[in-house]
CSV table of C-alpha atoms and ligand atoms in Angstrom, one decimal:
chain,number,residue,atom,x,y,z
A,18,GLU,CA,108.6,-27.8,140.5
A,19,THR,CA,105.7,-30.2,142.3
A,20,ILE,CA,102.3,-29.1,142.3
A,21,GLY,CA,101.5,-30.4,145.5
A,22,ARG,CA,100.3,-33.1,147.2
A,23,LEU,CA,97.0,-34.6,148.7
A,24,ALA,CA,96.4,-34.8,152.4
A,25,LYS,CA,96.4,-38.5,154.0
A,26,ASP,CA,92.9,-38.0,156.0
A,27,ASP,CA,91.0,-35.5,153.1
A,28,PRO,CA,87.8,-38.1,152.9
A,29,ALA,CA,87.0,-36.8,149.7
A,30,PRO,CA,87.6,-38.8,146.4
A,31,LEU,CA,90.9,-38.8,145.4
A,32,TYR,CA,90.1,-37.2,141.9
A,33,LEU,CA,88.2,-34.6,143.8
A,34,GLN,CA,91.2,-33.8,145.4
A,35,LEU,CA,93.7,-33.8,142.8
A,36,GLN,CA,91.2,-31.5,140.7
A,37,ARG,CA,91.0,-29.0,143.4
A,38,ALA,CA,94.9,-29.2,143.5
A,39,LEU,CA,95.5,-28.5,140.0
A,40,ARG,CA,92.5,-25.5,140.3
A,41,ASP,CA,94.6,-24.1,143.0
A,42,ALA,CA,97.2,-24.5,141.2
A,43,ILE,CA,95.7,-22.2,138.0
A,44,GLN,CA,94.4,-20.1,140.3
A,45,SER,CA,97.2,-19.0,142.9
A,46,ARG,CA,99.6,-18.9,139.5
A,47,GLN,CA,101.7,-21.4,139.7
A,48,LEU,CA,99.8,-23.0,136.2
A,49,HIS,CA,99.6,-20.0,133.9
A,50,GLN,CA,97.9,-19.3,130.7
A,51,ASP,CA,99.2,-22.5,127.8
A,52,ASP,CA,101.9,-24.0,129.8
A,53,ALA,CA,101.6,-27.5,129.2
A,54,ILE,CA,100.2,-29.5,132.3
A,55,PRO,CA,102.7,-32.8,133.6
A,56,PRO,CA,101.8,-35.9,131.8
A,57,GLU,CA,99.6,-38.4,133.6
A,58,ARG,CA,102.0,-40.6,134.6
A,59,ASP,CA,104.0,-37.8,136.0
A,60,LEU,CA,100.9,-37.0,138.0
A,61,ALA,CA,99.7,-40.7,139.2
A,62,GLU,CA,103.7,-40.3,140.7
A,63,GLU,CA,103.5,-37.2,141.9
A,64,PHE,CA,100.6,-37.8,143.7
A,65,ASP,CA,100.3,-41.1,144.5
A,66,VAL,CA,97.3,-41.9,142.1
A,67,SER,CA,96.0,-44.3,139.8
A,68,ARG,CA,96.2,-42.4,136.4
A,69,ILE,CA,92.3,-43.1,135.9
A,70,THR,CA,92.1,-41.1,138.7
A,71,VAL,CA,94.5,-38.5,137.0
A,72,ARG,CA,92.4,-38.8,134.1
A,73,LYS,CA,89.1,-37.8,136.1
A,74,ALA,CA,90.4,-34.9,137.1
A,75,ILE,CA,91.8,-33.8,133.7
A,76,ASP,CA,88.4,-34.5,132.3
A,77,GLY,CA,86.5,-32.8,135.3
A,78,LEU,CA,88.5,-29.7,134.9
A,79,VAL,CA,88.5,-30.1,130.9
A,80,SER,CA,84.7,-29.1,130.9
A,81,GLU,CA,85.1,-26.9,133.9
A,82,GLY,CA,87.2,-24.8,131.3
A,83,LEU,CA,90.5,-24.3,132.9
A,84,LEU,CA,92.2,-27.4,130.9
A,85,THR,CA,92.5,-27.9,127.5
A,86,ARG,CA,93.4,-31.0,125.6
A,87,ARG,CA,95.1,-30.6,122.2
A,88,ARG,CA,95.6,-33.1,120.2
A,89,GLY,CA,99.2,-35.2,119.9
A,90,ALA,CA,100.3,-32.5,121.8
A,91,GLY,CA,99.3,-32.9,125.5
A,92,THR,CA,97.1,-31.1,128.0
A,93,PHE,CA,96.9,-27.1,128.6
A,94,VAL,CA,96.0,-24.9,130.7
A,95,ALA,CA,93.1,-22.8,128.7
A,96,SER,CA,94.4,-19.6,127.5
A,97,ARG,CA,91.3,-18.9,125.2
A,98,VAL,CA,87.9,-18.3,128.0
A,99,GLU,CA,86.2,-21.4,128.0
A,100,LYS,CA,83.1,-19.6,128.9
A,101,SER,CA,80.1,-22.3,130.0
A,102,PHE,CA,77.3,-20.9,128.1
A,103,SER,CA,74.7,-22.2,130.8
A,104,LYS,CA,76.3,-21.0,133.9
A,105,LEU,CA,75.3,-18.1,135.6
A,106,SER,CA,78.4,-17.2,136.1
A,107,SER,CA,79.4,-13.2,136.9
A,108,PHE,CA,82.9,-11.9,134.6
A,109,SER,CA,84.5,-11.2,137.6
A,110,GLU,CA,84.0,-14.9,139.0
A,111,ASP,CA,85.0,-16.2,135.2
A,112,MET,CA,88.6,-14.4,135.4
A,113,ILE,CA,89.3,-15.3,139.0
A,114,SER,CA,88.6,-19.0,138.4
A,115,ARG,CA,91.1,-18.4,135.8
A,116,GLY,CA,93.1,-16.7,138.0
A,117,ARG,CA,93.0,-13.7,136.5
A,118,LYS,CA,92.2,-10.2,137.9
A,119,PRO,CA,89.0,-9.2,136.3
A,120,HIS,CA,89.1,-5.3,136.2
A,121,SER,CA,86.4,-2.2,134.5
A,122,GLU,CA,86.9,0.8,133.0
A,123,TRP,CA,84.1,3.1,133.3
A,124,VAL,CA,82.6,4.4,130.5
A,125,SER,CA,79.3,5.7,132.4
A,126,LYS,CA,77.2,5.1,134.8
A,127,SER,CA,73.8,6.8,135.1
A,128,ALA,CA,69.9,6.5,136.2
A,129,GLY,CA,66.8,7.3,134.3
A,130,ALA,CA,63.6,6.0,133.4
A,131,VAL,CA,63.3,3.1,131.2
A,132,THR,CA,63.3,3.0,127.5
A,133,PRO,CA,59.9,1.5,125.3
A,134,GLU,CA,63.5,-1.3,124.1
A,135,GLU,CA,64.1,-1.6,127.9
A,136,SER,CA,61.2,-2.2,129.8
A,137,LEU,CA,60.2,-4.7,127.4
A,138,SER,CA,63.1,-6.3,127.8
A,139,LEU,CA,62.6,-6.0,131.9
A,140,GLY,CA,58.9,-6.4,132.1
A,141,LEU,CA,58.7,-2.8,133.6
A,142,SER,CA,56.0,-0.2,133.6
A,143,PRO,CA,56.5,2.6,131.3
A,144,GLY,CA,58.6,5.2,133.6
A,145,ALA,CA,60.1,3.1,136.1
A,146,LEU,CA,63.9,3.5,137.3
A,147,VAL,CA,66.4,2.4,136.1
A,148,TYR,CA,70.4,2.3,136.5
A,149,ARG,CA,72.9,1.8,133.7
A,150,PHE,CA,75.9,0.6,133.5
A,151,HIS,CA,78.5,0.9,130.5
A,152,ARG,CA,81.5,-1.0,131.1
A,153,VAL,CA,84.9,-2.1,129.5
A,154,ARG,CA,86.0,-5.5,131.0
A,155,TYR,CA,89.7,-6.5,131.3
A,156,ALA,CA,91.6,-9.8,132.8
A,157,ASP,CA,94.5,-8.5,134.6
A,158,ASN,CA,95.6,-5.9,131.3
A,159,THR,CA,94.5,-7.3,128.6
A,160,THR,CA,90.6,-6.0,127.2
A,161,MET,CA,88.0,-8.9,127.2
A,162,ALA,CA,84.6,-7.3,126.4
A,163,LEU,CA,82.0,-4.3,126.5
A,164,GLU,CA,79.4,-4.9,128.8
A,165,TYR,CA,76.0,-2.5,128.8
A,166,SER,CA,73.3,-3.4,132.0
A,167,THR,CA,70.4,-1.9,132.9
A,168,ILE,CA,69.5,-3.1,136.7
A,169,PRO,CA,66.2,-2.2,137.5
A,170,GLY,CA,65.6,0.3,140.4
A,171,TYR,CA,64.7,-2.1,142.8
A,172,CYS,CA,67.6,-3.8,142.9
A,173,LEU,CA,70.3,-1.8,144.0
A,174,ALA,CA,70.3,1.8,146.5
A,175,SER,CA,71.8,3.8,143.8
A,176,PRO,CA,74.7,3.5,140.8
A,177,GLU,CA,77.0,3.6,143.1
A,178,ALA,CA,77.0,0.7,144.7
A,179,VAL,CA,78.3,-0.7,141.7
A,180,THR,CA,81.9,-0.9,141.9
A,181,SER,CA,83.8,-3.7,140.6
A,182,SER,CA,81.3,-6.8,140.5
A,183,LEU,CA,77.8,-6.0,139.3
A,184,TYR,CA,77.0,-9.0,140.8
A,185,ASP,CA,78.4,-8.9,144.0
A,186,ALA,CA,76.6,-5.4,144.5
A,187,LEU,CA,73.6,-7.6,143.7
A,188,GLU,CA,74.6,-10.3,145.6
A,189,LYS,CA,74.2,-7.6,149.2
A,190,THR,CA,71.1,-6.5,148.3
A,191,GLY,CA,69.9,-9.9,147.5
A,192,HIS,CA,68.8,-9.1,143.8
A,193,ARG,CA,71.5,-11.5,141.9
A,194,PRO,CA,69.6,-13.4,139.4
A,195,VAL,CA,68.9,-16.8,140.1
A,196,ARG,CA,67.7,-17.6,136.5
A,197,ALA,CA,68.5,-16.0,133.5
A,198,LEU,CA,68.0,-16.4,129.4
A,199,GLN,CA,70.7,-15.7,126.7
A,200,ARG,CA,71.0,-15.1,123.2
A,201,LEU,CA,74.3,-15.7,121.3
A,202,ARG,CA,74.8,-13.9,117.8
A,203,ALA,CA,78.3,-13.4,116.1
A,204,VAL,CA,79.2,-9.9,115.4
A,205,ALA,CA,81.8,-7.7,113.9
A,206,PHE,CA,83.0,-4.8,115.7
A,207,LEU,CA,82.1,-1.1,115.4
A,208,PRO,CA,85.1,1.3,115.4
A,209,GLU,CA,83.7,3.0,118.7
A,210,GLN,CA,83.8,0.0,119.9
A,211,ALA,CA,87.2,-1.9,118.2
A,212,GLU,CA,88.9,1.2,119.9
A,213,ARG,CA,87.5,0.8,123.0
A,214,LEU,CA,88.3,-3.0,123.5
A,215,GLY,CA,92.0,-2.2,121.3
A,216,VAL,CA,91.0,-4.3,118.4
A,217,LYS,CA,90.4,-3.6,114.5
A,218,PRO,CA,87.2,-2.3,113.0
A,219,GLY,CA,85.6,-5.3,111.4
A,220,ASP,CA,87.5,-7.9,113.7
A,221,PRO,CA,84.8,-10.7,115.3
A,222,GLY,CA,83.0,-11.0,118.6
A,223,LEU,CA,80.3,-12.2,120.7
A,224,PHE,CA,77.4,-11.0,121.5
A,225,ILE,CA,75.9,-12.4,124.2
A,226,GLU,CA,72.2,-10.8,125.4
A,227,ARG,CA,71.1,-12.0,129.0
A,228,ARG,CA,68.3,-11.4,130.9
A,229,GLY,CA,68.5,-12.3,134.9
A,230,PHE,CA,65.2,-13.2,136.7
A,231,LEU,CA,64.6,-13.0,140.7
A,232,GLN,CA,63.8,-16.2,142.2
A,233,ASP,CA,60.2,-14.4,142.0
A,234,GLY,CA,59.8,-14.2,138.2
A,235,ARG,CA,61.2,-10.3,138.5
A,236,ALA,CA,64.1,-9.1,136.3
A,237,ALA,CA,67.5,-8.2,137.6
A,238,GLU,CA,69.1,-7.6,135.0
A,239,PHE,CA,69.4,-7.1,131.2
A,240,THR,CA,73.0,-7.0,129.9
A,241,GLN,CA,74.4,-7.0,126.3
A,242,SER,CA,78.1,-7.9,126.3
A,243,TYR,CA,80.4,-8.1,123.1
A,244,TYR,CA,82.9,-10.5,124.1
A,245,ARG,CA,86.1,-10.5,121.8
A,246,GLY,CA,86.2,-13.0,119.3
A,247,ASP,CA,89.7,-13.7,119.7
A,248,ALA,CA,89.4,-14.3,123.3
A,249,TYR,CA,86.8,-16.7,123.9
A,250,ASP,CA,85.1,-20.4,123.3
A,251,VAL,CA,81.8,-20.9,124.4
A,252,VAL,CA,81.1,-23.9,125.5
A,253,ALA,CA,78.3,-26.1,127.0
A,254,GLU,CA,76.9,-29.5,128.4
A,255,LEU,CA,74.9,-31.5,126.6
A,256,ASN,CA,72.3,-34.1,127.6
A,257,ASP,CA,70.4,-36.6,125.1
A,258,ILE,CA,66.7,-35.4,125.2
A,259,SER,CA,65.6,-39.2,125.2
B,18,GLP,C1,79.0,-11.8,132.9
B,18,GLP,C2,77.2,-11.8,131.7
B,18,GLP,C3,76.4,-10.0,132.5
B,18,GLP,C4,76.7,-9.7,133.7
B,18,GLP,C5,78.5,-9.6,134.1
B,18,GLP,C6,78.2,-9.0,135.9
B,18,GLP,O1,79.6,-11.0,131.4
B,18,GLP,N1,77.7,-12.0,130.8
B,18,GLP,O2,75.2,-10.3,132.2
B,18,GLP,O3,76.1,-8.2,134.2
B,18,GLP,O4,79.0,-11.1,133.8
B,18,GLP,O5,79.9,-9.4,135.8
B,18,GLP,P1,80.5,-8.6,137.3
B,18,GLP,O6,79.8,-9.3,138.4
B,18,GLP,O7,81.9,-9.1,137.2
B,18,GLP,O8,80.3,-7.3,137.2
């Protein structure tokens, strides 16, 4: 089966066109998690491009976290989610870009006055209205994470505004965060968390806390996420400090 071909009249650089073709094949599930992608030589032939072009395209997809190289074995569609630590993306976007279907099971959705801890994290005055969302996040039918989000009242019309993606709902009201601070920590799942995720108590998790802000500096979200340790790799690009 062929992955596709490049359009003759596309002005974009060839490696970017090839990257797009491979990304499309992953998103449309023509290529699945853990599938080996064809060797460089075969891809070069199929797409009628040089091997250097193929390598450049693959390098790009590896750094996007869609492909992963295994020493001595070749290049595969990533099976663990390679989550960028520095991209302000949403869970739904992270899954859709990997050809997986995001889904949330709601534990609770409520409105109330901010707690002292939340008011510190969000910089809100005591008594301010917040919405709280507690969800189990799924990719296809697999549990991936537990999330607890607290959103200032000025960001949404009501908690019912969030049906699937929180960031979609925030985007609709013009309150999607544009900047965020994140903290990452290792955790062991507590019994009730393990039960929701279908893992064993004490299994490892990645705790990521995100505080998101609007352009004007006001807070837009305080979210505590507990990702399954067996499903995620956190990746970041580092630059020389000199
Ligand atoms: C990620 C972030 C959360 C954010 C969530 C939104 O999981 N760590 O801070 O709230 O995405 O995802 P969605 O828009 O799919 O609800």
